Short mmCIF file of C-alpha atoms in Angstrom, two decimals:
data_model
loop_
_atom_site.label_atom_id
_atom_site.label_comp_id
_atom_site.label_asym_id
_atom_site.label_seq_id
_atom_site.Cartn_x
_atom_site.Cartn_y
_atom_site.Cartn_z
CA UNK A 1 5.61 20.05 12.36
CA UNK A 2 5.77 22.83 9.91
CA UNK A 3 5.05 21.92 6.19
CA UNK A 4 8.43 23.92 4.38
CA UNK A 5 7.79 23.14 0.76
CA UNK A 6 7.64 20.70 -2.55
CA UNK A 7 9.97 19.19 -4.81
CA UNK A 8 8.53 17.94 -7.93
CA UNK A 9 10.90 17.32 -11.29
CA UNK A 10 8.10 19.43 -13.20
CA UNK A 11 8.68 22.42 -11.86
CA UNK A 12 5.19 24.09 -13.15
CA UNK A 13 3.22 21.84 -11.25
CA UNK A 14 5.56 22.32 -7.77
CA UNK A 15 5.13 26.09 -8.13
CA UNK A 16 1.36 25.82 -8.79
CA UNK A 17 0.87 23.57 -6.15
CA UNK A 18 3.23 25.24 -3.86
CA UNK A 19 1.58 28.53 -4.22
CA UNK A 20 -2.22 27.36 -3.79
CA UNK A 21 -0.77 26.22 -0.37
CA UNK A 22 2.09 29.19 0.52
CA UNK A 23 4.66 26.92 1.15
CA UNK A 24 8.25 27.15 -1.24
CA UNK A 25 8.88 25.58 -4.79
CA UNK A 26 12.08 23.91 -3.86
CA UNK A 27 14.52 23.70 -7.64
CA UNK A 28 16.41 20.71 -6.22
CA UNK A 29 15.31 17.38 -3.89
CA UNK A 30 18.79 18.74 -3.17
CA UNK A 31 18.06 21.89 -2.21
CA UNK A 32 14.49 20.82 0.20
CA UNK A 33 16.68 18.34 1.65
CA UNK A 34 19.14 20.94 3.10
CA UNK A 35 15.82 22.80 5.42
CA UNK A 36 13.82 19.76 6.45
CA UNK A 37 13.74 17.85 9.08
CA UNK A 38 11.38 15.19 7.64
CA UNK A 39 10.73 14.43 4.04
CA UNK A 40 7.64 12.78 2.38
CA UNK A 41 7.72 10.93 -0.96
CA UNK A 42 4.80 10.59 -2.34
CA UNK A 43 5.85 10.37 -6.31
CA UNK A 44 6.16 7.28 -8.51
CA UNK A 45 7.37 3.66 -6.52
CA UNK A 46 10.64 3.95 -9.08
CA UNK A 47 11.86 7.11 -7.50
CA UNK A 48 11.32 5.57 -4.08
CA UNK A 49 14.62 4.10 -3.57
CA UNK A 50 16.68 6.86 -4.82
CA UNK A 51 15.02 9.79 -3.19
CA UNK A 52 14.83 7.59 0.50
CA UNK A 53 18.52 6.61 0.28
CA UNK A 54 19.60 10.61 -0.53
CA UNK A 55 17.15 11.52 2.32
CA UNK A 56 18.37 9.14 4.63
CA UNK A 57 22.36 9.83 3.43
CA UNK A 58 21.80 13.32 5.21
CA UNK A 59 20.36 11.87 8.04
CA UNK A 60 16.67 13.13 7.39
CA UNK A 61 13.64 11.03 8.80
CA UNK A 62 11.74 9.77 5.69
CA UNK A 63 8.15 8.70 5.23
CA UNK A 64 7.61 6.57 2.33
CA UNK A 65 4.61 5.80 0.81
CA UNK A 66 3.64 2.19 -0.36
CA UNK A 67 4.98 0.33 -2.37
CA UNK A 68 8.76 0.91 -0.33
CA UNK A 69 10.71 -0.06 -3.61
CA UNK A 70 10.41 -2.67 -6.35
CA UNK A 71 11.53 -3.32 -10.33
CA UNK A 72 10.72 -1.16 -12.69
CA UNK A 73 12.58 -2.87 -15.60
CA UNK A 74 15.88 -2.67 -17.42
CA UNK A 75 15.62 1.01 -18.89
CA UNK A 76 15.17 -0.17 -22.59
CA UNK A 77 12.50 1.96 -24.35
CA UNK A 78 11.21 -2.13 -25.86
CA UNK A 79 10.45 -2.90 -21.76
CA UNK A 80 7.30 -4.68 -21.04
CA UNK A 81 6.41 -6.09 -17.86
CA UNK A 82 4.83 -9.25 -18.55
CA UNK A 83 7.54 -10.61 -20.87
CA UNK A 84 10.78 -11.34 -18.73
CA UNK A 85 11.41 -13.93 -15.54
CA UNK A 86 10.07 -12.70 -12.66
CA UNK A 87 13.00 -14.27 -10.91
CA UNK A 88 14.84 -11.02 -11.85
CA UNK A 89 12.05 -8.98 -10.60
CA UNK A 90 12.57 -10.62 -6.90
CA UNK A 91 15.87 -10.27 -6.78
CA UNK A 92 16.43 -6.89 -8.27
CA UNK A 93 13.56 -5.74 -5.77
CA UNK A 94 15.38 -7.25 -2.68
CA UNK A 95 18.75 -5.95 -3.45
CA UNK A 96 16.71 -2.66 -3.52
CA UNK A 97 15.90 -3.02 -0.33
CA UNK A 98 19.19 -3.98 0.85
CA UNK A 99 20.18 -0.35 -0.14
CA UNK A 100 17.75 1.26 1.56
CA UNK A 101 17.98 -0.58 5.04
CA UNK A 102 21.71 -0.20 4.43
CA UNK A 103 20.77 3.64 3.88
CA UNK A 104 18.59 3.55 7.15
CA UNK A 105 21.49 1.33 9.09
CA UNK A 106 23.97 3.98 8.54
CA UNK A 107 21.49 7.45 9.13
CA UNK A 108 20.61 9.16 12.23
CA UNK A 109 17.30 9.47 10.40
CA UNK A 110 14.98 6.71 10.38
CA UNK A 111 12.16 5.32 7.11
CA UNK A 112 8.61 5.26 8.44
CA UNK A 113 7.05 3.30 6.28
CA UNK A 114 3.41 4.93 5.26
CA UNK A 115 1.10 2.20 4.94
CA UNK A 116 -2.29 3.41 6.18
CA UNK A 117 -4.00 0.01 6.46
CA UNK A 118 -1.52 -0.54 9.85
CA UNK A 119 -3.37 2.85 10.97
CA UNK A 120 -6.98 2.55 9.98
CA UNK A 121 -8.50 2.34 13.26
CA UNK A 122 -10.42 -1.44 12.88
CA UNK A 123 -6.49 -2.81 12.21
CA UNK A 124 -5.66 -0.86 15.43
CA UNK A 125 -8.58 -1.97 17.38
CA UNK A 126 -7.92 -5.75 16.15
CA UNK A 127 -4.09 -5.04 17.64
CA UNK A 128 -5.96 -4.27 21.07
CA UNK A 129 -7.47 -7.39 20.89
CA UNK A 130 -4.65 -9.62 20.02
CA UNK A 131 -2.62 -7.51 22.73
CA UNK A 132 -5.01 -7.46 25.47
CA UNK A 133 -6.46 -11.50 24.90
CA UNK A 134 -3.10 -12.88 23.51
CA UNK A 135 -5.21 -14.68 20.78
CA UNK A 136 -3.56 -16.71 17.77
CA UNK A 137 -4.21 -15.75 14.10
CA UNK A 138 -5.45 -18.83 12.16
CA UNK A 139 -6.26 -17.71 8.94
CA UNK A 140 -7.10 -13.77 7.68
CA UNK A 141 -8.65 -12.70 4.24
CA UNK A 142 -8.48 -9.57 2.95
CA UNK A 143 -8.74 -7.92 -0.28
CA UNK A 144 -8.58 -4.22 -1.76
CA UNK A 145 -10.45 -3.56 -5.07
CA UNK A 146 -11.85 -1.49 -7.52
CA UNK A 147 -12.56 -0.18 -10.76
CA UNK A 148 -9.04 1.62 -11.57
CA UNK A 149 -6.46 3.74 -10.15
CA UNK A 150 -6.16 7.23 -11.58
CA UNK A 151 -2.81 7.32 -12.46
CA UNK A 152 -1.30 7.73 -15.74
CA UNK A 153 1.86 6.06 -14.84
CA UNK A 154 -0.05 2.72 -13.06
CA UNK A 155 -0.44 1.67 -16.36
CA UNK A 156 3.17 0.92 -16.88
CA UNK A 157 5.25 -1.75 -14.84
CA UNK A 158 8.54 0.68 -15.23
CA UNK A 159 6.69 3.24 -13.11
CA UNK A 160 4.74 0.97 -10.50
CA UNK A 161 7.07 -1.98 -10.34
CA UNK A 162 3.91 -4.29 -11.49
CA UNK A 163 0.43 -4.03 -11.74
CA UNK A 164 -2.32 -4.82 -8.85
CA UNK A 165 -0.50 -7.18 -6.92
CA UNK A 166 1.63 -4.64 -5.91
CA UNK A 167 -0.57 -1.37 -6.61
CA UNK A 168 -3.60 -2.84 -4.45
CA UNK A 169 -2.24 -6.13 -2.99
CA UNK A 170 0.10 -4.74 -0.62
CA UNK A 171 -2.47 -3.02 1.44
CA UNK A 172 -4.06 -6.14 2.89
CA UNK A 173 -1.23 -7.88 2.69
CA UNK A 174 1.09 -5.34 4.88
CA UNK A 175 -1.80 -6.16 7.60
CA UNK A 176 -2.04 -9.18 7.59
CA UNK A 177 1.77 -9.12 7.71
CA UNK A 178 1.41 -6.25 10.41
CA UNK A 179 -1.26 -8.20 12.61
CA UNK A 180 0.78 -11.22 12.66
CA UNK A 181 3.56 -9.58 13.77
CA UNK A 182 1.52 -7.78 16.43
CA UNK A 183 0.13 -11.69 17.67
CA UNK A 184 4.10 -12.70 17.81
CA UNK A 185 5.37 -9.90 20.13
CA UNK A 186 2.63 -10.56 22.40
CA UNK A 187 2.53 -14.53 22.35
CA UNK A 188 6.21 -15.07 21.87
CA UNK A 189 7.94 -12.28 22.44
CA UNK A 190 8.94 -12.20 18.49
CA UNK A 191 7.55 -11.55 15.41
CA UNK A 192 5.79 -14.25 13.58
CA UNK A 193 6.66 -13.44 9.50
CA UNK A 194 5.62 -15.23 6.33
CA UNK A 195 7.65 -18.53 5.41
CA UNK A 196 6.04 -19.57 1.63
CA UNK A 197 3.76 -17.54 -0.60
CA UNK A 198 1.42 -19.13 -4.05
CA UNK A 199 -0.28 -17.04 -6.21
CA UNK A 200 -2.02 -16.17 -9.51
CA UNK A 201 -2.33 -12.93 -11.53
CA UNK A 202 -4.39 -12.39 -14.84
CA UNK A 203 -4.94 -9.52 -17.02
CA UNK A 204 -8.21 -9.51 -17.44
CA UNK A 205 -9.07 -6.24 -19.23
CA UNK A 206 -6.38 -6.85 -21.68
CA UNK A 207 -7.70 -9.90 -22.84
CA UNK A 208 -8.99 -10.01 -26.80
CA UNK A 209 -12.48 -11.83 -25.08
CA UNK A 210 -13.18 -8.78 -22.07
CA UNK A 211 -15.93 -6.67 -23.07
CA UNK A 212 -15.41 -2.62 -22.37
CA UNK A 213 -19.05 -0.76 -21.53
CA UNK A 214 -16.86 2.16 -20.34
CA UNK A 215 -17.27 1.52 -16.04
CA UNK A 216 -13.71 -0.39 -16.08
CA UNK A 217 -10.42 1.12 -16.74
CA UNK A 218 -8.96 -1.12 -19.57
CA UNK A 219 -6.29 0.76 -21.32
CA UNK A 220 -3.19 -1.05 -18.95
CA UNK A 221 -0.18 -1.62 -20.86
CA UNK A 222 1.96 -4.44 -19.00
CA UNK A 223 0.64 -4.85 -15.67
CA UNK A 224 -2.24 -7.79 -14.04
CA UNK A 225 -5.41 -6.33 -12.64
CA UNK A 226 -6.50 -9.26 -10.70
CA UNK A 227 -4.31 -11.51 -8.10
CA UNK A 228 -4.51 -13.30 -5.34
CA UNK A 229 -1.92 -14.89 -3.25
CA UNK A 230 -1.78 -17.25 -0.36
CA UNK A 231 0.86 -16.63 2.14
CA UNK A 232 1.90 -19.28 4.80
CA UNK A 233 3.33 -18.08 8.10
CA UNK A 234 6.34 -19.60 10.33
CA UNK A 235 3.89 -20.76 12.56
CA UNK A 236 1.97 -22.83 9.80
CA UNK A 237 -0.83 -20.43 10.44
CA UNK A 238 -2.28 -18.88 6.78
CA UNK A 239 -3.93 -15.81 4.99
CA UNK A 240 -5.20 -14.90 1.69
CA UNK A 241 -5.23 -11.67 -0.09
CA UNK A 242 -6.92 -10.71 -3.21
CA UNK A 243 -6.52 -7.75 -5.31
CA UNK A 244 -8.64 -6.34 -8.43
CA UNK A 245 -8.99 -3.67 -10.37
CA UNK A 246 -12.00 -5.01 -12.05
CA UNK A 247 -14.91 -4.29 -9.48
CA UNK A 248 -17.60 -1.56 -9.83
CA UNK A 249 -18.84 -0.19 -6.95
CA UNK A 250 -16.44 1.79 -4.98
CA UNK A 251 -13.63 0.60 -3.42
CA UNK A 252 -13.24 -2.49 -2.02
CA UNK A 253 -11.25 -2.43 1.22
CA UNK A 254 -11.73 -5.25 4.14
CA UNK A 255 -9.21 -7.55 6.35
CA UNK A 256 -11.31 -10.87 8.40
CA UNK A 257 -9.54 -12.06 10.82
CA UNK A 258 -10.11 -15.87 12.14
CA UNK A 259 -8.63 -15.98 15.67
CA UNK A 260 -8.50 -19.35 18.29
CA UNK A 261 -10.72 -16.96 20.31
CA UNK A 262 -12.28 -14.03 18.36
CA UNK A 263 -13.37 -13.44 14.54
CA UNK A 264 -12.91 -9.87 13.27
CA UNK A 265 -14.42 -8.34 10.15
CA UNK A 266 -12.63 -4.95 9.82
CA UNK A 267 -14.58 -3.09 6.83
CA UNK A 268 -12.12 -0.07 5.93
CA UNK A 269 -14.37 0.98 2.88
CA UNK A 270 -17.62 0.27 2.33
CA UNK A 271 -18.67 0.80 6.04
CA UNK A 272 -22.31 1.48 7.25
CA UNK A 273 -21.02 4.49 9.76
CA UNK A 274 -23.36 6.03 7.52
CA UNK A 275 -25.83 5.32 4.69
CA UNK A 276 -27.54 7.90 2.44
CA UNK A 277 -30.58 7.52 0.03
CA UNK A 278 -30.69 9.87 -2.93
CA UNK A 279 -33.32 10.19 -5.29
CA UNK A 280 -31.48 12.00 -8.03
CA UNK A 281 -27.92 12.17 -9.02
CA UNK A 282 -28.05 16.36 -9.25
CA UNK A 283 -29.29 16.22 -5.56
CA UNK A 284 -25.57 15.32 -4.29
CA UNK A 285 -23.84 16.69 -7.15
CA UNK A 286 -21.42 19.55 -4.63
CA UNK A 287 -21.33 16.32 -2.00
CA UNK A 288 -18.53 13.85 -1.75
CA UNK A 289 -19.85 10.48 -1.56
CA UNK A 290 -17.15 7.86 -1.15
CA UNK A 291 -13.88 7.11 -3.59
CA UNK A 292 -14.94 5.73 -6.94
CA UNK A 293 -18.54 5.37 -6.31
CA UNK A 294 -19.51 6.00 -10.01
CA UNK A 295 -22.93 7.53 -9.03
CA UNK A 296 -24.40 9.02 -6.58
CA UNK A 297 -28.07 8.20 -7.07
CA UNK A 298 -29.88 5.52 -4.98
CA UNK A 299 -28.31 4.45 -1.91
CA UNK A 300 -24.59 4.66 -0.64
CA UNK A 301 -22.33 3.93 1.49
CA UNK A 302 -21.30 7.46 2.07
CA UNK A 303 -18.53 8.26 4.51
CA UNK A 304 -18.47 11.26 6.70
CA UNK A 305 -14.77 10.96 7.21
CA UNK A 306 -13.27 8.97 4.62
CA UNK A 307 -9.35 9.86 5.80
CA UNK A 308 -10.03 8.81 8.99
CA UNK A 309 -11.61 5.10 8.56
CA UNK A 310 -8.87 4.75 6.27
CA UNK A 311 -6.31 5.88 8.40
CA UNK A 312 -4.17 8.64 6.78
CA UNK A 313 -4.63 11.09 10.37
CA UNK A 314 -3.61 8.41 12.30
CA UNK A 315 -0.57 7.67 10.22
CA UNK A 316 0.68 10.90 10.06
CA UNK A 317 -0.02 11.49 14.04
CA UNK A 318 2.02 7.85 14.89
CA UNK A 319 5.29 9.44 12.51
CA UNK A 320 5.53 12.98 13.72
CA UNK A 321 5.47 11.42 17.31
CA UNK A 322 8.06 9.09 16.60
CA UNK A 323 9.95 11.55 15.12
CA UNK A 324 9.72 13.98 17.90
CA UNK A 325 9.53 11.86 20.72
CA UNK A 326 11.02 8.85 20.05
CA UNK A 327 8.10 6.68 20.24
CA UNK A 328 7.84 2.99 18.59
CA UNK A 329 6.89 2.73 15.55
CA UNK A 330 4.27 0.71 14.30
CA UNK A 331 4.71 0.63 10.48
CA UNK A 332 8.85 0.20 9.84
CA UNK A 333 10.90 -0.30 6.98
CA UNK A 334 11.28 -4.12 8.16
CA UNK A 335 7.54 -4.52 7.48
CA UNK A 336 8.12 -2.64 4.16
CA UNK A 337 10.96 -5.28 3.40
CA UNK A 338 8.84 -8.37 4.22
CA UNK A 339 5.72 -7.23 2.03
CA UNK A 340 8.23 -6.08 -1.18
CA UNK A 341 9.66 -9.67 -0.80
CA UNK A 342 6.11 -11.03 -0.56
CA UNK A 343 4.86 -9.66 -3.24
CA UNK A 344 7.97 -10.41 -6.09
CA UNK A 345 8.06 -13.96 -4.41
CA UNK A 346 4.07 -14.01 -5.12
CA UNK A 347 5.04 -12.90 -8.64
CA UNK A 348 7.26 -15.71 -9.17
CA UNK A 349 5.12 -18.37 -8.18
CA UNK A 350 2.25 -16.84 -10.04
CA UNK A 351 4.68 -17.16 -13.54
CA UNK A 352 4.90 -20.72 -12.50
CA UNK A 353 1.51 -21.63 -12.49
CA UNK A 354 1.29 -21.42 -8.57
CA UNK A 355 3.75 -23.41 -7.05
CA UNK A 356 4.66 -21.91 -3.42
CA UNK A 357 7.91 -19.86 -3.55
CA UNK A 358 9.74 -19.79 -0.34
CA UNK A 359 9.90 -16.17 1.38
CA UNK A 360 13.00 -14.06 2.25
CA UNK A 361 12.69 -12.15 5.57
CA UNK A 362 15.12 -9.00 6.86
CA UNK A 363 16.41 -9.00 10.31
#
């Protein structure tokens, strides 16, 4: 795969970018779209939709990052995300997705779905084992937190479709939704998907009572920072997934898995494949540590190749050989569908206190 060029609506920032990398400034998505092969979108969750379906239209393969689609509001300049029925969230997010497997139905190209949990290699290795001992998923936990993303636009529920739940939640929640699937091929011969999903979300830095000492990102404007959801599977079988954007420490990023013949702790980040002491912060100040660390004095979990426990290699290795040799695909836009649907059903039942909300699946 050759790397052509960028696409960015501000221009400035595609030709900066573009140039520090000597690849093209494309004027147009129009205009990229006409001399690739493959695109990647990798802006904002509300341009998802439109820039996959005008991708796919012209029969381009299309990697998508996470989240695949979602709601992002009614275009009034009033909008805010926590004060309208999340019932229209769900099904404005699913009749998103509609349009884009319609999109994909009707292509020659194909939506690979870039959700790097699937590829970080302790979800792969757990795969193996499911595969190779034909075990049954009982329960999983997983969570992925931490003090704040850096994005200017994940403060508002028009760009992000919602707030961690969706931001941070549908990591975890795409593998357990992955790994389940992975135990249904093998044991049944189909994939086992989620039936019923409860959950709560707060906003806890927005909250007249939280306390700011200047370690949390508090300046959200519509969106939760803490969830957690419990999803229920067809086969009765359960997980739970939590998701926070208040925790110091670095990030936050583990799946358990409880098995009827194996347990499985798969630490993504922190992991001890390396451990560092230092002394003083200057010390380590030209060394990369880990994400979001906040210092670097005393000890740390420090990684010495944070892509790769997290998967992003392995992603991008699995796409371009399914794109050039036809190989299966682990991480598809019907596992996108099933976590968007998770998540707005999990926003639904968190706006009523809880109660489990029955979950749509796509064929």
């Amino acid at each position: 795969m050759k790397v052509v060029g960028v696409y960015s609506r501000n221009q400035t920032a595609a030709e900066q970018f573009a140039a520090a990398r000597g690849i093209r400034a494309f004027p147009s998505l129009e205009s990229l779209l006409d001399e690739v092969e493959v695109v990647h979108i990798c802006t904002p969750p509300v341009t998802h939709e439109p820039f996959s379906i005008a991708a796919l239209k012209r029969d381009k393969f299309v990697i998508c990052e996470k989240p695949l689609t979602g709601y992002f509001g009614d275009g009034s300049p009033d909008f805010h995300g926590d004060r309208f029925p999340k019932q229209v969230a769900l099904d404005a997010a699913l009749a998103s997705v509609e349009r884009i497997l319609e999109a994909e139905a009707a292509s020659r190209g194909r939506l690979l779905y870039a959700e790097n949990w699937v590829y970080a290699p302790s979800i792969q290795k757990e795969r193996e084992i499911l595969e190779k001992t034909k075990g049954q998923i009982l329960w999983i936990h997983g969570e992925e937190a931490h003090s704040g993303s850096h994005s200017e636009e994940y403060a508002f529920w028009k760009f992000c479709g919602g707030g961690v739940l969706i931001g941070k939640g549908c990591h975890p929640l795409t593998a357990a939704l992955y790994l389940k699937r992975v135990e249904g091929r093998t044991r049944l011969g189909r994939p086992i998907r989620p039936k019923m999903v409860s959950a709560r979300t707060h906003a806890i830095t927005r909250l007249p009572t939280f306390v700011d000492m200047g370690h949390i990102r508090c300046d959200y404007y519509d969106i939760d920072d803490f969830s957690m959801i419990h999803i229920e599977f067809e086969d009765g079988m359960i997980a739970t997934v939590f998701a926070s954007d208040i925790v110091l420490g670095g990030v936050h990023n583990w799946l358990e898995v409880c098995a009827n013949n194996h347990r499985t702790i798969c630490n993504i980040n922190p992991n001890t494949a390396m451990l560092t002491y230092n002394p003083r912060e200057e010390y380590f100040k030209d060394i990369y540590v880990v994400e979001k660390i906040g210092t670097k004095q005393g000890w740390a979990f420090t990684s010495p190749d944070e892509d790769w426990m997290t998967g992003y290699p392995q992603e991008m290795e699995a796409f371009y050989r399914t794109i050039a040799y036809g190989e299966p695909l682990e991480s598809d836009s019907r596992l996108a569908a099933d976590a968007i649907s998770t998540i707005y059903s999990a926003y639904v039942s968190a706006e009523q206190g809880g109660k489990a909300v029955p979950v749509r699946t796509f064929d």
